Short mmCIF file of C-alpha atoms and ligand atoms in Angstrom, two decimals:
data_model
loop_
_atom_site.label_atom_id
_atom_site.label_comp_id
_atom_site.label_asym_id
_atom_site.label_seq_id
_atom_site.Cartn_x
_atom_site.Cartn_y
_atom_site.Cartn_z
CA MET M 676 -124.50 -80.11 -173.19
CA LYS M 677 -121.12 -81.69 -173.84
CA THR M 678 -117.49 -80.66 -173.43
CA ILE M 679 -115.78 -81.29 -176.76
CA VAL M 680 -112.05 -80.98 -177.49
CA ILE M 681 -111.15 -80.48 -181.16
CA SER M 682 -107.52 -80.66 -182.30
CA GLY M 683 -107.09 -78.82 -185.61
CA GLY M 684 -110.23 -76.92 -184.60
CA THR M 685 -109.06 -73.64 -186.17
CA ASP M 686 -109.68 -74.54 -189.82
CA GLY M 687 -111.37 -76.98 -192.20
CA ILE M 688 -113.59 -79.72 -190.83
CA GLY M 689 -112.43 -79.12 -187.24
CA ALA M 690 -113.43 -75.43 -187.46
CA GLY M 691 -116.79 -76.29 -189.03
CA LEU M 692 -117.43 -78.72 -186.22
CA ALA M 693 -116.30 -76.22 -183.55
CA LEU M 694 -118.72 -73.61 -184.86
CA ALA M 695 -121.62 -76.07 -185.05
CA CYS M 696 -120.97 -77.28 -181.49
CA LEU M 697 -120.62 -73.74 -180.08
CA ARG M 698 -123.85 -72.69 -181.79
CA ARG M 699 -125.81 -75.50 -180.17
CA GLY M 700 -124.39 -74.73 -176.72
CA ASP M 701 -121.62 -77.27 -176.22
CA THR M 702 -118.46 -76.24 -174.39
CA VAL M 703 -115.69 -76.36 -176.98
CA VAL M 704 -111.91 -76.49 -176.60
CA ILE M 705 -110.32 -75.45 -179.90
CA VAL M 706 -106.68 -76.48 -180.32
CA GLY M 707 -104.65 -75.18 -183.25
CA ARG M 708 -101.64 -73.14 -184.27
CA ASP M 709 -103.48 -69.90 -184.92
CA GLN M 710 -105.08 -68.41 -181.81
CA ALA M 711 -106.76 -65.59 -183.82
CA LYS M 712 -108.62 -68.06 -186.07
CA GLY M 713 -109.92 -69.90 -183.01
CA ALA M 714 -111.00 -66.64 -181.33
CA ALA M 715 -112.78 -65.56 -184.55
CA LEU M 716 -114.84 -68.77 -184.48
CA VAL M 717 -115.89 -68.13 -180.89
CA ASP M 718 -116.80 -64.50 -181.79
CA ALA M 719 -118.84 -65.66 -184.77
CA ALA M 720 -120.78 -68.11 -182.60
CA ARG M 721 -121.41 -65.44 -179.91
CA LYS M 722 -122.55 -62.87 -182.51
CA GLY M 723 -125.02 -65.50 -183.68
CA GLY M 724 -126.43 -65.67 -180.14
CA ALA M 725 -124.56 -68.69 -178.74
CA VAL M 726 -123.52 -68.40 -175.08
CA ALA M 727 -121.42 -71.53 -174.91
CA GLU M 728 -118.15 -71.69 -172.97
CA ALA M 729 -115.03 -71.88 -175.10
CA MET M 730 -111.28 -72.22 -174.68
CA VAL M 731 -108.80 -71.62 -177.49
CA VAL M 732 -105.43 -73.29 -176.96
CA ARG M 733 -102.58 -72.27 -179.22
CA ALA M 734 -100.19 -75.19 -179.64
CA ASP M 735 -97.77 -76.79 -182.06
CA LEU M 736 -99.12 -80.32 -181.85
CA SER M 737 -96.18 -81.70 -183.84
CA LEU M 738 -94.26 -81.47 -180.56
CA VAL M 739 -94.72 -84.13 -177.89
CA SER M 740 -94.09 -81.55 -175.15
CA GLU M 741 -96.88 -79.36 -176.52
CA ASN M 742 -99.37 -82.24 -176.53
CA GLU M 743 -98.46 -82.99 -172.93
CA ARG M 744 -98.98 -79.32 -171.98
CA VAL M 745 -102.34 -79.19 -173.79
CA VAL M 746 -103.58 -82.35 -172.03
CA LYS M 747 -102.63 -80.85 -168.63
CA GLU M 748 -104.25 -77.47 -169.36
CA ILE M 749 -107.49 -79.05 -170.55
CA LYS M 750 -107.76 -81.35 -167.53
CA VAL M 751 -107.22 -78.48 -165.08
CA ARG M 752 -110.09 -76.50 -166.59
CA PHE M 753 -112.36 -79.41 -167.62
CA PRO M 754 -112.07 -82.49 -165.37
CA THR M 755 -114.73 -84.19 -167.52
CA VAL M 756 -114.39 -84.37 -171.31
CA ASP M 757 -117.25 -85.91 -173.32
CA ALA M 758 -115.63 -86.02 -176.73
CA LEU M 759 -112.26 -85.66 -178.41
CA VAL M 760 -112.19 -84.98 -182.15
CA LEU M 761 -108.82 -85.31 -183.86
CA CYS M 762 -108.41 -83.20 -187.02
CA ALA M 763 -104.92 -81.61 -186.98
CA ARG M 764 -102.90 -82.38 -190.07
CA PHE M 765 -100.24 -80.64 -192.20
CA PHE M 766 -99.04 -82.06 -195.52
CA ARG M 767 -95.38 -81.79 -196.42
CA SER M 768 -94.01 -82.59 -199.87
CA ARG M 769 -90.52 -82.45 -198.39
CA HIS M 770 -89.12 -84.40 -195.47
CA ALA M 771 -88.97 -82.36 -192.26
CA VAL M 772 -87.98 -83.24 -188.71
CA THR M 773 -89.34 -81.57 -185.57
CA ALA M 774 -87.08 -80.02 -182.92
CA GLU M 775 -87.69 -83.23 -180.91
CA GLY M 776 -86.34 -85.40 -183.73
CA PHE M 777 -89.53 -86.94 -185.16
CA GLU M 778 -90.54 -86.79 -188.82
CA HIS M 779 -93.16 -84.04 -188.96
CA ASN M 780 -96.06 -85.96 -190.48
CA LEU M 781 -95.55 -88.89 -188.09
CA ALA M 782 -95.41 -86.45 -185.17
CA LEU M 783 -98.52 -84.41 -186.00
CA PHE M 784 -100.75 -86.90 -187.77
CA TYR M 785 -100.05 -89.88 -185.51
CA LEU M 786 -98.08 -89.17 -182.30
CA SER M 787 -100.24 -86.16 -181.38
CA ARG M 788 -103.40 -88.28 -181.72
CA PHE M 789 -101.82 -91.03 -179.62
CA LEU M 790 -100.90 -88.54 -176.86
CA LEU M 791 -104.21 -86.65 -176.83
CA GLY M 792 -106.36 -89.81 -176.91
CA HIS M 793 -104.54 -91.70 -174.18
CA GLY M 794 -103.77 -88.50 -172.22
CA LEU M 795 -107.41 -87.40 -171.98
CA ALA M 796 -108.80 -90.93 -171.42
CA ASP M 797 -109.20 -90.47 -167.65
CA ALA M 798 -111.14 -87.21 -168.15
CA MET M 799 -113.36 -88.94 -170.73
CA GLU M 800 -114.09 -91.86 -168.39
CA ARG M 801 -116.04 -89.40 -166.21
CA ALA M 802 -118.42 -88.57 -169.07
CA GLN M 803 -121.73 -90.36 -169.65
CA GLN M 804 -121.13 -91.37 -173.26
CA PRO M 805 -117.48 -90.65 -174.04
CA VAL M 806 -116.20 -90.82 -177.60
CA VAL M 807 -113.02 -90.22 -179.58
CA VAL M 808 -113.59 -89.35 -183.24
CA ASN M 809 -110.34 -89.68 -185.19
CA VAL M 810 -110.85 -87.91 -188.52
CA ALA M 811 -108.19 -89.36 -190.79
CA GLY M 812 -108.56 -91.93 -193.53
CA PRO M 813 -109.67 -95.37 -192.46
CA GLY M 814 -109.91 -97.79 -195.32
CA PRO M 815 -110.34 -101.50 -195.78
CA ASN M 816 -107.28 -101.79 -198.08
CA PRO M 817 -104.21 -101.30 -195.92
CA THR M 818 -101.10 -99.72 -197.40
CA ASP M 819 -97.66 -100.81 -196.20
CA ILE M 820 -96.24 -99.71 -192.89
CA HIS M 821 -92.49 -99.08 -192.89
CA TRP M 822 -92.04 -100.69 -189.50
CA ASP M 823 -88.27 -100.19 -189.38
CA ASP M 824 -88.47 -96.59 -190.65
CA LEU M 825 -91.77 -95.02 -189.54
CA GLY M 826 -90.34 -91.54 -190.25
CA LEU M 827 -89.50 -92.56 -193.84
CA ALA M 828 -85.96 -91.18 -193.44
CA ARG M 829 -84.67 -93.48 -196.19
CA ASN M 830 -87.28 -92.76 -198.86
CA TYR M 831 -89.66 -89.90 -198.03
CA ASP M 832 -92.60 -88.98 -200.18
CA GLY M 833 -95.43 -86.73 -198.94
CA VAL M 834 -98.25 -88.93 -200.22
CA THR M 835 -96.64 -92.08 -198.80
CA ALA M 836 -96.29 -90.31 -195.44
CA LEU M 837 -99.95 -89.28 -195.53
CA MET M 838 -101.18 -92.75 -196.50
CA GLN M 839 -99.03 -94.42 -193.85
CA GLY M 840 -100.31 -91.86 -191.32
CA GLY M 841 -103.89 -92.87 -192.09
CA ARG M 842 -102.94 -96.49 -191.61
CA LEU M 843 -101.23 -95.77 -188.27
CA ASN M 844 -104.40 -94.04 -187.10
CA ASP M 845 -106.47 -97.11 -188.01
CA LEU M 846 -104.15 -99.16 -185.81
CA LEU M 847 -104.27 -96.50 -183.08
CA GLY M 848 -108.04 -96.98 -183.02
CA ALA M 849 -107.70 -100.77 -183.06
CA ALA M 850 -105.28 -100.66 -180.11
CA PHE M 851 -107.39 -98.30 -177.99
CA PRO M 852 -109.95 -100.84 -176.67
CA ALA M 853 -107.14 -103.36 -176.09
CA VAL M 854 -105.14 -100.82 -174.06
CA HIS M 855 -108.25 -99.63 -172.15
CA PRO M 856 -110.19 -102.92 -171.79
CA GLU M 857 -112.64 -101.71 -169.13
CA SER M 858 -113.26 -98.38 -170.80
CA ARG M 859 -116.65 -96.99 -171.86
CA ILE M 860 -114.91 -94.76 -174.44
CA ARG M 861 -116.02 -95.44 -178.01
CA TYR M 862 -113.27 -94.99 -180.61
CA VAL M 863 -114.60 -93.97 -184.01
CA LEU M 864 -112.46 -93.66 -187.15
CA VAL M 865 -113.87 -91.31 -189.77
CA ASN M 866 -112.76 -90.77 -193.35
CA PRO M 867 -114.83 -87.75 -194.45
CA GLY M 868 -113.96 -88.08 -198.16
CA SER M 869 -112.77 -85.23 -200.34
CA THR M 870 -113.78 -81.97 -198.64
CA ALA M 871 -113.02 -78.36 -199.63
CA THR M 872 -110.88 -77.25 -196.68
CA SER M 873 -107.72 -75.19 -196.20
CA PHE M 874 -105.55 -78.28 -196.89
CA ALA M 875 -102.87 -76.87 -194.59
CA GLY M 876 -99.44 -77.80 -195.89
CA GLU M 877 -96.33 -77.03 -197.87
CA TYR M 878 -96.74 -78.44 -201.36
CA ASP M 879 -94.45 -78.86 -204.35
CA PRO M 880 -95.93 -77.39 -207.57
CA PRO M 881 -97.55 -80.59 -208.98
CA THR M 882 -99.14 -81.43 -205.62
CA ALA M 883 -100.27 -77.80 -205.17
CA ALA M 884 -102.12 -77.99 -208.52
CA HIS M 885 -103.87 -81.18 -207.41
CA ILE M 886 -104.83 -79.57 -204.09
CA GLU M 887 -106.32 -76.55 -205.89
CA SER M 888 -108.62 -78.89 -207.81
CA MET M 889 -109.59 -80.69 -204.58
CA LYS M 890 -110.49 -77.31 -203.07
CA ARG M 891 -112.69 -76.58 -206.09
CA PHE M 892 -114.41 -79.94 -206.31
CA GLY M 893 -114.45 -81.17 -202.70
CA LYS M 894 -117.76 -81.18 -200.86
CA PRO M 895 -118.57 -78.29 -198.51
CA VAL M 896 -117.24 -78.60 -194.96
CA GLU M 897 -120.81 -78.67 -193.54
CA GLN M 898 -121.44 -81.95 -195.36
CA SER M 899 -118.49 -83.61 -193.63
CA VAL M 900 -119.39 -82.09 -190.26
CA ALA M 901 -122.98 -83.40 -190.13
CA PRO M 902 -122.16 -87.14 -189.76
CA ILE M 903 -119.51 -86.33 -187.14
CA LEU M 904 -122.11 -84.45 -185.06
CA THR M 905 -124.35 -87.52 -185.23
CA LEU M 906 -121.48 -89.72 -184.02
CA LEU M 907 -120.80 -87.36 -181.11
CA ASP M 908 -124.43 -87.56 -180.01
CA THR M 909 -124.97 -91.26 -180.63
CA PRO M 910 -121.67 -93.14 -180.72
CA PRO M 911 -121.89 -96.74 -181.93
CA ASP M 912 -122.22 -99.39 -179.20
CA GLU M 913 -119.00 -101.16 -180.21
CA PRO M 914 -115.66 -100.03 -178.71
CA LEU M 915 -114.21 -99.52 -182.24
CA SER M 916 -116.01 -98.49 -185.42
CA ALA M 917 -115.04 -96.94 -188.75
CA PHE M 918 -116.87 -94.87 -191.34
CA VAL M 919 -116.05 -93.75 -194.87
CA GLU M 920 -118.17 -90.79 -196.02
CA GLY M 921 -120.90 -91.70 -193.52
CA ARG M 922 -120.96 -95.39 -194.51
CA ARG M 923 -119.92 -97.84 -191.82
CA ILE M 924 -117.15 -100.27 -192.81
CA SER M 925 -116.05 -103.49 -191.14
CA VAL M 926 -113.20 -103.34 -188.63
CA ASP M 927 -112.52 -107.07 -188.95
CA GLY M 928 -110.09 -106.73 -191.87
CA PRO M 929 -106.27 -106.51 -191.87
CA ALA M 930 -106.29 -102.69 -191.62
CA PHE M 931 -107.40 -103.05 -187.99
CA ASP M 932 -105.33 -106.13 -187.11
CA ARG M 933 -105.01 -106.42 -183.33
CA ASP M 934 -101.45 -107.80 -183.37
CA ASP M 935 -100.27 -105.00 -185.66
CA ALA M 936 -102.11 -102.50 -183.45
CA LEU M 937 -100.41 -103.73 -180.29
CA ARG M 938 -97.05 -103.89 -182.07
CA LEU M 939 -97.46 -100.23 -183.05
CA HIS M 940 -98.57 -99.29 -179.54
CA THR M 941 -95.43 -100.83 -178.02
CA LEU M 942 -93.21 -99.24 -180.67
CA THR M 943 -94.82 -95.84 -180.02
CA GLU M 944 -94.27 -96.08 -176.28
CA LYS M 945 -90.60 -96.85 -176.98
CA MET M 946 -90.31 -93.89 -179.37
CA LEU M 947 -91.88 -91.55 -176.83
CA SER M 948 -89.72 -92.74 -173.96
CA ARG M 949 -86.53 -91.92 -175.81
N1 NAP K 70 -110.14 -82.39 -196.55
C1 NAP K 70 -110.21 -83.60 -197.08
O1 NAP K 70 -110.51 -83.78 -198.28
C2 NAP K 70 -109.94 -84.80 -196.21
C3 NAP K 70 -110.08 -86.08 -196.78
C4 NAP K 70 -109.83 -87.20 -195.99
C5 NAP K 70 -109.43 -87.04 -194.66
N2 NAP K 70 -109.30 -85.78 -194.15
C6 NAP K 70 -108.86 -85.65 -192.74
O2 NAP K 70 -109.67 -84.72 -192.06
C7 NAP K 70 -108.90 -84.05 -191.04
C8 NAP K 70 -109.14 -82.56 -191.15
O3 NAP K 70 -108.67 -82.16 -192.42
P1 NAP K 70 -108.99 -80.72 -193.02
O4 NAP K 70 -108.77 -80.84 -194.49
O5 NAP K 70 -110.28 -80.24 -192.49
O6 NAP K 70 -107.79 -79.85 -192.37
P2 NAP K 70 -107.22 -78.43 -192.76
O7 NAP K 70 -108.27 -77.54 -193.34
O8 NAP K 70 -105.97 -78.63 -193.55
O9 NAP K 70 -106.86 -77.86 -191.31
C9 NAP K 70 -105.81 -78.43 -190.61
C10 NAP K 70 -105.91 -78.07 -189.15
O10 NAP K 70 -104.76 -78.61 -188.50
C11 NAP K 70 -104.15 -77.57 -187.74
N3 NAP K 70 -102.69 -77.76 -187.67
C12 NAP K 70 -101.81 -77.87 -188.70
N4 NAP K 70 -100.58 -77.98 -188.20
C13 NAP K 70 -100.67 -77.94 -186.84
C14 NAP K 70 -99.75 -77.99 -185.78
N5 NAP K 70 -98.43 -78.15 -185.99
N6 NAP K 70 -100.21 -77.90 -184.52
C15 NAP K 70 -101.55 -77.73 -184.27
N7 NAP K 70 -102.47 -77.69 -185.24
C16 NAP K 70 -102.03 -77.78 -186.51
C17 NAP K 70 -104.47 -76.29 -188.50
O11 NAP K 70 -104.29 -75.23 -187.59
P3 NAP K 70 -104.13 -73.69 -188.05
O12 NAP K 70 -105.30 -73.42 -188.96
O13 NAP K 70 -104.28 -72.95 -186.74
O14 NAP K 70 -102.84 -73.54 -188.71
C18 NAP K 70 -105.92 -76.57 -188.89
O15 NAP K 70 -106.78 -76.29 -187.81
C19 NAP K 70 -107.43 -84.42 -191.29
O16 NAP K 70 -107.03 -85.36 -190.33
C20 NAP K 70 -107.44 -85.09 -192.65
O17 NAP K 70 -106.50 -86.13 -192.74
C21 NAP K 70 -109.54 -84.66 -194.88
#
């Protein structure tokens, strides 16, 4: 049985995955904003007969300090981590800045995943078949990156922030094997496709209407969870791989460019050291 950390494990795809993993006996660390939702998942699994170990960590992952705390707490309790699944996300139609000065979408959708992935790498190296599954939106057709304004302070738009966030996560995956060249950790980028989840966020009216239709017509969470479970059990052999709705895509294209990935890595280290 594995030890699996799931950020954004309190709702949507992350919650569906947490429940499935608890039910089959994995040890699951659920990280999210709402402690009660995480505890309810653990209760549901136990009522169904599961006896798995669980830890629910309440955290605001849009804060760097919170990610650092979470990494420390997890490593104290679980020196070996088999898998990290990254699902936390919160859409904002309007520009918002965290108390630490980062644009909110950049902080939660990208910086948190950077900090959790690199921060837990040493604990994952102790596992037999370690894997990071970054559930975001890999795609072969890269959108622009606003290199000189990653927080989109000059011209913010929620959809642009989300698309750029997906792109940054592709590059985060591309940089991972370069930054950890000797590592056995497999980095897997997963775009689950339109799924009926909670779509956590603060939406303006036109976007809210669109989200309501996505909730109605998106596939059930279980359908997006199943291929992720397969990836946790049998990660691809290659250090980096990417999937769109269960179909493997090439990571040789510009979306996963190594120079861009290393440029972003360096820029991120600078941002975090400020
Ligand atoms: N759903 C889709 O159609 C779709 C399509 C493509 C890609 N994806 C990707 O799939 C992943 C999961 O999406 P989803 O739709 O399943 O998510 P979701 O239902 O919107 O749930 C979001 C999760 O993120 C957590 N979260 C939000 N803000 C947080 C914060 N500040 N700190 C800590 N946790 C926070 C929420 O915690 P609380 O519940 O505790 O507030 C919740 O567990 C995302 O990365 C998304 O980009 C989804």
